Tab-separated table of C-alpha atoms in Angstrom:
chain	number	residue	atom	x	y	z
B	1	MET	CA	200.222	147.147	449.439
B	2	LYS	CA	196.862	145.471	449.847
B	3	SER	CA	195.578	143.521	446.852
B	4	TYR	CA	191.946	143.839	445.816
B	5	LYS	CA	189.942	141.629	443.484
B	6	LEU	CA	188.381	143.872	440.868
B	7	ASP	CA	185.217	143.051	438.988
B	8	PRO	CA	185.419	143.366	435.168
B	9	GLU	CA	184.074	146.930	435.137
B	10	GLU	CA	186.533	148.081	437.803
B	11	ALA	CA	189.395	146.349	435.986
B	12	GLN	CA	188.465	148.143	432.753
B	13	ILE	CA	188.363	151.505	434.525
B	14	LEU	CA	191.781	150.843	436.077
B	15	ASN	CA	193.204	149.820	432.694
B	16	ASP	CA	191.786	152.963	431.075
B	17	ILE	CA	193.284	155.180	433.788
B	18	GLU	CA	196.672	153.522	433.478
B	19	ALA	CA	196.492	153.886	429.672
B	20	GLY	CA	195.921	157.636	430.047
B	21	LYS	CA	192.401	157.625	428.621
B	22	TYR	CA	191.155	159.965	431.341
B	23	LYS	CA	192.194	163.579	431.725
B	24	THR	CA	192.016	165.895	434.694
B	25	VAL	CA	188.950	168.095	434.685
B	26	PRO	CA	189.730	171.814	434.403
B	27	HIS	CA	189.043	173.614	437.701
B	28	ILE	CA	188.863	170.302	439.578
B	29	LYS	CA	188.350	171.935	442.989
B	30	GLU	CA	185.273	173.776	441.715
B	31	GLU	CA	183.911	170.579	440.154
B	32	ILE	CA	184.415	168.678	443.402
B	33	LYS	CA	182.622	171.454	445.279
B	34	LYS	CA	179.696	171.262	442.820
B	35	ALA	CA	179.576	167.466	443.125
B	36	ARG	CA	179.429	167.758	446.903
B	37	ILE	CA	176.567	170.245	446.626
B	38	TYR	CA	174.726	167.915	444.244
B	39	ALA	CA	175.253	164.984	446.614
B	40	LYS	CA	174.156	166.992	449.628
B	41	ASN	CA	171.015	168.177	447.826
B	42	THR	CA	170.268	164.645	446.665
B	43	LEU	CA	170.595	163.203	450.143
B	44	ASN	CA	168.468	165.820	451.893
B	45	LYS	CA	164.787	165.136	452.278
B	46	VAL	CA	162.833	167.758	450.405
B	47	LYS	CA	159.330	169.136	450.380
B	48	ASN	CA	157.960	170.703	447.234
B	49	ILE	CA	156.541	174.208	447.428
B	50	ASN	CA	154.932	176.504	444.901
B	51	ILE	CA	156.125	180.078	444.598
B	52	ARG	CA	154.949	182.847	442.331
B	53	LEU	CA	157.607	184.579	440.249
B	54	SER	CA	157.286	187.031	437.441
B	55	ILE	CA	158.201	185.630	434.042
B	56	ARG	CA	161.155	188.015	433.953
B	57	ASP	CA	162.481	186.825	437.329
B	58	LEU	CA	162.076	183.187	436.312
B	59	GLU	CA	163.964	183.772	433.058
B	60	LYS	CA	166.766	185.539	434.946
B	61	LEU	CA	166.899	182.690	437.459
B	62	LYS	CA	167.151	180.169	434.639
B	63	ALA	CA	169.920	182.206	432.986
B	64	ARG	CA	171.893	182.326	436.246
B	65	SER	CA	171.377	178.592	436.699
B	66	VAL	CA	173.005	177.978	433.316
B	67	GLU	CA	175.988	180.069	434.455
B	68	THR	CA	176.352	178.036	437.653
B	69	GLY	CA	175.630	174.662	436.085
B	70	LEU	CA	172.830	173.969	438.549
B	71	PRO	CA	169.183	173.300	437.763
B	72	TYR	CA	167.207	176.475	438.465
B	73	GLN	CA	165.189	174.792	441.223
B	74	THR	CA	168.412	173.760	442.964
B	75	LEU	CA	169.829	177.257	442.591
B	76	ALA	CA	166.671	178.803	444.071
B	77	ALA	CA	166.763	176.338	446.981
B	78	ALA	CA	170.462	177.077	447.571
B	79	VAL	CA	169.818	180.823	447.706
B	80	LEU	CA	166.924	180.317	450.131
B	81	ARG	CA	169.072	178.009	452.267
B	82	GLN	CA	171.877	180.586	452.399
B	83	TYR	CA	169.382	183.267	453.427
B	84	ILE	CA	167.898	181.023	456.116
B	85	ASP	CA	171.394	180.205	457.407
B	86	ARG	CA	172.153	183.961	457.481
B	87	LYS	CA	174.985	183.567	454.971
B	88	ILE	CA	173.398	186.203	452.734
B	89	SER	CA	171.144	189.126	453.587
B	90	LEU	CA	168.110	190.534	451.870
B	91	THR	CA	167.976	194.111	450.652
B	92	LEU	CA	164.494	195.443	449.932
């Protein structure tokens, strides 16, 4: 096995892991998926836009964002992206 020289912070993290101080996150696959979405959104160049929503729609969007664990702006952008990519359809 290859040996690596760890800096003090890395050594402390390794010691903590070996001592059992960290626990597996419930629903790890979902958390990894969310982290990937966050990373993807962070790495993409973005352009700000203004959109007009009713207060009721904005409050519902914010409530759904709490359920998903995403900021409401990120959730709105994700829904728009899925629509643009034809992953979801619009019913009027």
